[in-house]
XYZ file of C-alpha atoms in Angstrom:
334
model
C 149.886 17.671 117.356
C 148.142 18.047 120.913
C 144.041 17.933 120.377
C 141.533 18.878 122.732
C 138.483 16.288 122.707
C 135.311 17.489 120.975
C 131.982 15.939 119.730
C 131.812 17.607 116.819
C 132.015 15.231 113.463
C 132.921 13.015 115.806
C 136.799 14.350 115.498
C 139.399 16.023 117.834
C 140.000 19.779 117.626
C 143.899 20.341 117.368
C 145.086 23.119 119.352
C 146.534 24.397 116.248
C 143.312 24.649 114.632
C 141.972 26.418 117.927
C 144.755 29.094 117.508
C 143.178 29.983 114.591
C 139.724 29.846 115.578
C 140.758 32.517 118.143
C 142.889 34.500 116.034
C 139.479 35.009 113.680
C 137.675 35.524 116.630
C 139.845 38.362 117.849
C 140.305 40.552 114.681
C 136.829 40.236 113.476
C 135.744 42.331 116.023
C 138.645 44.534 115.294
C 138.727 45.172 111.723
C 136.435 45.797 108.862
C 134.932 43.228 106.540
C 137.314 44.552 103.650
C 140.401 44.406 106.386
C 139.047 40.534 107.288
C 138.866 39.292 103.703
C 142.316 40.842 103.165
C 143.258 38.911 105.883
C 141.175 35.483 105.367
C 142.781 35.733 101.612
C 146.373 36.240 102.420
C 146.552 33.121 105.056
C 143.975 30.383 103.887
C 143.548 31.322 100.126
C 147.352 32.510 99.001
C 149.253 30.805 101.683
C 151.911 33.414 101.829
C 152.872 36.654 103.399
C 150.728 36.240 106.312
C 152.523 38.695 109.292
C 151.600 36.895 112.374
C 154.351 34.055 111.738
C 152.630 32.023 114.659
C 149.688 31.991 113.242
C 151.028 31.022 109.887
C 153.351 27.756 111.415
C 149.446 26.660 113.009
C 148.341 26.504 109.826
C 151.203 24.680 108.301
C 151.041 22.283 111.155
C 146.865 21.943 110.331
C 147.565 21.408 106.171
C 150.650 18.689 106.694
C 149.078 16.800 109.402
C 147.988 13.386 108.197
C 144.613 14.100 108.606
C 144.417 17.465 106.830
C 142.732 15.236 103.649
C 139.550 14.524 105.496
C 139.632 17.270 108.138
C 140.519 20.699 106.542
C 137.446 21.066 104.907
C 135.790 20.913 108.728
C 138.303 23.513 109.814
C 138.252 26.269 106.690
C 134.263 25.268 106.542
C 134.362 26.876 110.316
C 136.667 29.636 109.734
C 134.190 31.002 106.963
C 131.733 30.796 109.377
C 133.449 33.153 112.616
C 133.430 35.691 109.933
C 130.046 35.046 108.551
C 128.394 34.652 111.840
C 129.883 37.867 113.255
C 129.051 39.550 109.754
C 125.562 38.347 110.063
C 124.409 39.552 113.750
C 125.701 43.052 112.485
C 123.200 45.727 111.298
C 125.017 47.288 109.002
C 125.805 46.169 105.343
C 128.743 44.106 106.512
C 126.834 40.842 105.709
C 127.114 41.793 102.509
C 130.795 40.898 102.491
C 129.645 37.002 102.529
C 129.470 36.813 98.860
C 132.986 38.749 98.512
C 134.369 36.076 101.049
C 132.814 33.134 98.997
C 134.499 34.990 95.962
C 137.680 33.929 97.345
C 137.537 30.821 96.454
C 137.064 31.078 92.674
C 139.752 33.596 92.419
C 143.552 32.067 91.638
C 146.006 32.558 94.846
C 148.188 35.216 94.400
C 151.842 33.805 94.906
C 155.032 34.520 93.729
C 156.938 31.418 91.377
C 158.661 30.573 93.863
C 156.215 30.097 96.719
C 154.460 27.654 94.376
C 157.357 25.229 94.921
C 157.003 25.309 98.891
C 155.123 21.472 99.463
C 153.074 23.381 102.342
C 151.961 26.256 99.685
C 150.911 23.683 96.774
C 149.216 21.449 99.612
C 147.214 24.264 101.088
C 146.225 25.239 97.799
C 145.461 21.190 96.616
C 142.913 21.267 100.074
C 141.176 24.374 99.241
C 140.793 23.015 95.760
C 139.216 19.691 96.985
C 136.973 21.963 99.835
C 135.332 23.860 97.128
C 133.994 20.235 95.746
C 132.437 19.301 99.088
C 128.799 20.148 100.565
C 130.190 22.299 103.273
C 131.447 24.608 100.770
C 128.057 24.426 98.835
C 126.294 25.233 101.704
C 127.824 28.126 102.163
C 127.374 29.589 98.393
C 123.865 29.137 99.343
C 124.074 30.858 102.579
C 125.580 33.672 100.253
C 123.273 33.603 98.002
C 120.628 33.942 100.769
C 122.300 37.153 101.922
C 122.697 38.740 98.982
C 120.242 41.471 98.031
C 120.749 42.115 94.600
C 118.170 43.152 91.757
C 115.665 40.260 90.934
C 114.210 41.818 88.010
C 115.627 39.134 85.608
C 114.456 36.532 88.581
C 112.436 34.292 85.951
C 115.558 33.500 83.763
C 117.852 32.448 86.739
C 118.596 29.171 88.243
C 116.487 27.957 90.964
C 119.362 27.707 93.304
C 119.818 31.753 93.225
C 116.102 31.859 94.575
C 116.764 30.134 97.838
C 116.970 33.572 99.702
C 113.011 34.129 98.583
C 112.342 30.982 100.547
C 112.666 31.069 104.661
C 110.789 28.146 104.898
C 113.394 25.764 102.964
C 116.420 27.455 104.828
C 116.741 24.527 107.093
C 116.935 22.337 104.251
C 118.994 23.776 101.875
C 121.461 25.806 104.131
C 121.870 22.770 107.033
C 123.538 19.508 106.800
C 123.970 16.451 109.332
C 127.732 17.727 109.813
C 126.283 21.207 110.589
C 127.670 22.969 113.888
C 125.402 24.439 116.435
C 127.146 27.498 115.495
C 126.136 27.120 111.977
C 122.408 26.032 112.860
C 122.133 29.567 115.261
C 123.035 31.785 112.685
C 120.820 29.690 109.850
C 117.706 29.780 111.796
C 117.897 33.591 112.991
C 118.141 34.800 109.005
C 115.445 32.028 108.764
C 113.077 33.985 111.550
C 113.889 37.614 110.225
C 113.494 36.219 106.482
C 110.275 34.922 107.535
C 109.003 37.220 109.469
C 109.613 40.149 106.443
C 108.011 38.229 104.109
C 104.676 37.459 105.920
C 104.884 41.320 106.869
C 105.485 42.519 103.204
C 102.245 39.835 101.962
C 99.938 41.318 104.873
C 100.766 44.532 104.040
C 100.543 43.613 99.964
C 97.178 41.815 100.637
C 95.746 45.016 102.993
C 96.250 47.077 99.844
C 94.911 44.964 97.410
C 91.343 44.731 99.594
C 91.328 48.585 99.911
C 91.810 49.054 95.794
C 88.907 46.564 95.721
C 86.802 48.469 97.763
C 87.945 51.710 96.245
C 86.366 50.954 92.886
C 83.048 50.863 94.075
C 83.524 54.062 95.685
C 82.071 57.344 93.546
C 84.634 59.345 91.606
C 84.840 62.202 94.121
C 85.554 59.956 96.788
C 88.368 58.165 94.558
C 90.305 61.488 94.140
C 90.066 61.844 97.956
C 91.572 58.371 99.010
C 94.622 57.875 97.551
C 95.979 54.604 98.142
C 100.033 53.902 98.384
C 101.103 51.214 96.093
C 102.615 48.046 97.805
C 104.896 45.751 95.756
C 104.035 42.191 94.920
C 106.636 40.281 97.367
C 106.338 37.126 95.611
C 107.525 36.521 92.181
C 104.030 35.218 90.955
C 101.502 37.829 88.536
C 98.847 39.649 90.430
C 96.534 37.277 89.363
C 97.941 34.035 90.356
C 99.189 35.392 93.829
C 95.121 36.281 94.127
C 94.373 32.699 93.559
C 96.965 30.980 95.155
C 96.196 32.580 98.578
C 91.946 31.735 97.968
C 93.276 28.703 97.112
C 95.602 28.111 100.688
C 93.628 30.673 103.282
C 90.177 29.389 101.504
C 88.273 25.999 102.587
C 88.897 23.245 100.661
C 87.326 20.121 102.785
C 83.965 21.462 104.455
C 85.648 24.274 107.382
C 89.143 22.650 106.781
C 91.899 24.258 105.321
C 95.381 23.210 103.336
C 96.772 23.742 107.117
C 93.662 21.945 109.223
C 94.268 19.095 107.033
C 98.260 18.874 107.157
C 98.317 19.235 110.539
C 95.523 16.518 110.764
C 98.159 14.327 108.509
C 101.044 14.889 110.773
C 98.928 13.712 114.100
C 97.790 10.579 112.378
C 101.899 9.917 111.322
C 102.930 9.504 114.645
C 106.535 8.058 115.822
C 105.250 4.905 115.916
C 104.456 4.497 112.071
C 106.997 2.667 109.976
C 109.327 4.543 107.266
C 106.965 2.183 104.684
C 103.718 3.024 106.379
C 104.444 6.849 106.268
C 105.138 6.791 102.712
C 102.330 5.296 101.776
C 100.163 7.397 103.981
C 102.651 10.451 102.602
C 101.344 9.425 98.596
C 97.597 9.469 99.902
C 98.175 12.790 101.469
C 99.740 14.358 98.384
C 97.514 12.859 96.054
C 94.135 13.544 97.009
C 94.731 17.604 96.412
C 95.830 16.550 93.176
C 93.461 16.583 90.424
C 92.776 12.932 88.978
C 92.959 13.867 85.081
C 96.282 15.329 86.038
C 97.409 12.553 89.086
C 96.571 9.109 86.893
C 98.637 10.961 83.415
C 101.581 10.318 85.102
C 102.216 11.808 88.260
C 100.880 9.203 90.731
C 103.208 6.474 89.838
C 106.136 8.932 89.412
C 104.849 9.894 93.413
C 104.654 6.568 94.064
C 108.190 5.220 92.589
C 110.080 8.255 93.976
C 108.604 7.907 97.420
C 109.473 4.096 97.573
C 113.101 4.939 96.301
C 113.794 7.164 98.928
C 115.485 5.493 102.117
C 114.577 2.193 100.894
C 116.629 -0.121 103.486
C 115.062 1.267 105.874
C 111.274 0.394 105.577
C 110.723 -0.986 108.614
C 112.547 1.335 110.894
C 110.375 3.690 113.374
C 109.388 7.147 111.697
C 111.671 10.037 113.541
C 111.925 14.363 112.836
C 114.626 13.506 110.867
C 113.879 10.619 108.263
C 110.176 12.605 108.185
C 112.331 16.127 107.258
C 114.849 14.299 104.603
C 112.234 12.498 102.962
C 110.067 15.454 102.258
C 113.744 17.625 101.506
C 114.070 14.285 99.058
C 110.744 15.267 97.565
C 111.446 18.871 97.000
């Protein structure tokens, strides 16, 4: 097959797989996100039926080329994400047809007896098996999970992993991989901002009403039954009480006129790019364990600190610090 030269993965782009990068491209802006999962189901997940018989031959070509083993999982990985991008930037509920697209993939093709003995038909189907075991595909059920808004009232009895979307400020982490496309990183970091943004509006406005019911109370009756005060929901999953704390406890002073943020910002000046991997762990472990208490730090969690830190990237202790080795050794810790 022909390829046009790309730097992405470090792999060519096949002009097969561009057909039907631009065949996505063309009806997502044409059809609804019921239409496009129709669509996305019929030619990558069933393998049969698909009209557009041009379309269809690409992506025989793409599943029996030698390469299809290692590479497919790049190309459906950035399929998903045309339609999730385009889904995304909308402002209507169509991002909520992520989760129905990730659906696909646990749901058994539908194909007839005897399309199942077509090699092309059981290969397609053998590479979308072995692309829902890969970290692309994982990233993506967490990038669904992020844009799903359902009810969180059981939210203490679920994994942790279906609480990534409370969590803008691990997006990067969880949602983005080294093989990530800039494509993938755009549309990551603007839920990120939005996400973000939301939250810190729903805790200012959360916190504002908590200060005026504390001032209320001190207020004489009459007055009371004149100032009625909205209620604001909690946006975090934490009691009244512990929220109350936790943000004394972060906003407050806790070294002289320093706060949590004075003093991590401090932390990351003195960590400089010219520290070692070695040297920043260590300096890392005094960081984390001086706002721990020392009953608690010297029972046990110290020297499990200590052992993880020194486990993590450990052939490379004398290598310069950089954004990244700083980012996946704290991601390591989390």
């Amino acid at each position: 097959m022909a390829t046009v030269q790309t730097s992405r993965y470090n792999r060519s782009i096949t002009l097969e797989e561009q057909k039907l990068y631009d065949h996505l491209l063309y009806w997502i802006e044409l059809e609804s996100p019921s239409e496009m999962i129709l669509r996305f189901q019929t030619l990558f997940i069933n393998g049969v039926g698909y009209p557009d018989f041009e379309i269809a031959q690409a992506l025989k070509k793409v599943v029996n080329s030698n390469l299809a083993v290692e590479d497919y999982r790049y190309v459906l990985n950035r399929c998903c994400h045309i339609l999730i991008n385009r889904w995304q930037s909308s402002r209507t509920q169509s991002q909520m047809a992520v989760p129905a697209l990730m659906k696909l993939f646990e749901t058994p093709p539908h194909t007839s007896i005897s399309a199942i003995h077509s090699p092309a038909v059981r290969r397609l189907h053998h590479l979308t098996k072995q692309f829902v075991e890969t970290e692309q595909y994982l990233t993506l059920r967490r990038l669904a999970q992020v844009l799903t808004e359902a009810a969180e009232s059981q939210a203490g009895h679920r994994p942790l992993g279906t609480l990534i979307r409370r969590y803008p400020y691990l997006y990067e982490h969880c949602l983005l991989g080294e093989e990530s496309t800039q494509e993938q990183k755009v549309t990551v970091h603007q839920i990120q901002a939005v996400r973000q943004r939301q939250f810190e509006i729903d805790l200012s406005q959360y916190v504002t009403y908590q200060v005026r019911r504390s001032q209320q109370i001190h207020l004489p009756n009459a007055l009371k039954s004149q100032r009625i005060i909205p209620p604001v929901a909690n946006p975090t999953l934490l009691t009244e009480q512990a929220l109350s704390q936790a943000i004394h406890h972060y906003v407050g002073k806790v070294e002289g006129s320093r706060t949590h943020k004075d003093i991590a910002l401090n932390f990351l000046t003195q960590v400089g790019p010219a520290s070692s991997i070695r040297s920043f762990k260590d300096d890392l472990y005094q960081y984390i364990t001086a706002s721990v208490d020392p009953e608690y730090g010297n029972r046990k969690f110290n020297n499990q600190l200590y052992y993880h830190l020194q486990n993590s990237l450990p052939d490379g202790s004398q290598q310069r610090l950089n954004d990244f080795i700083l980012i996946r050794t704290c991601n390591h810790l989390l």
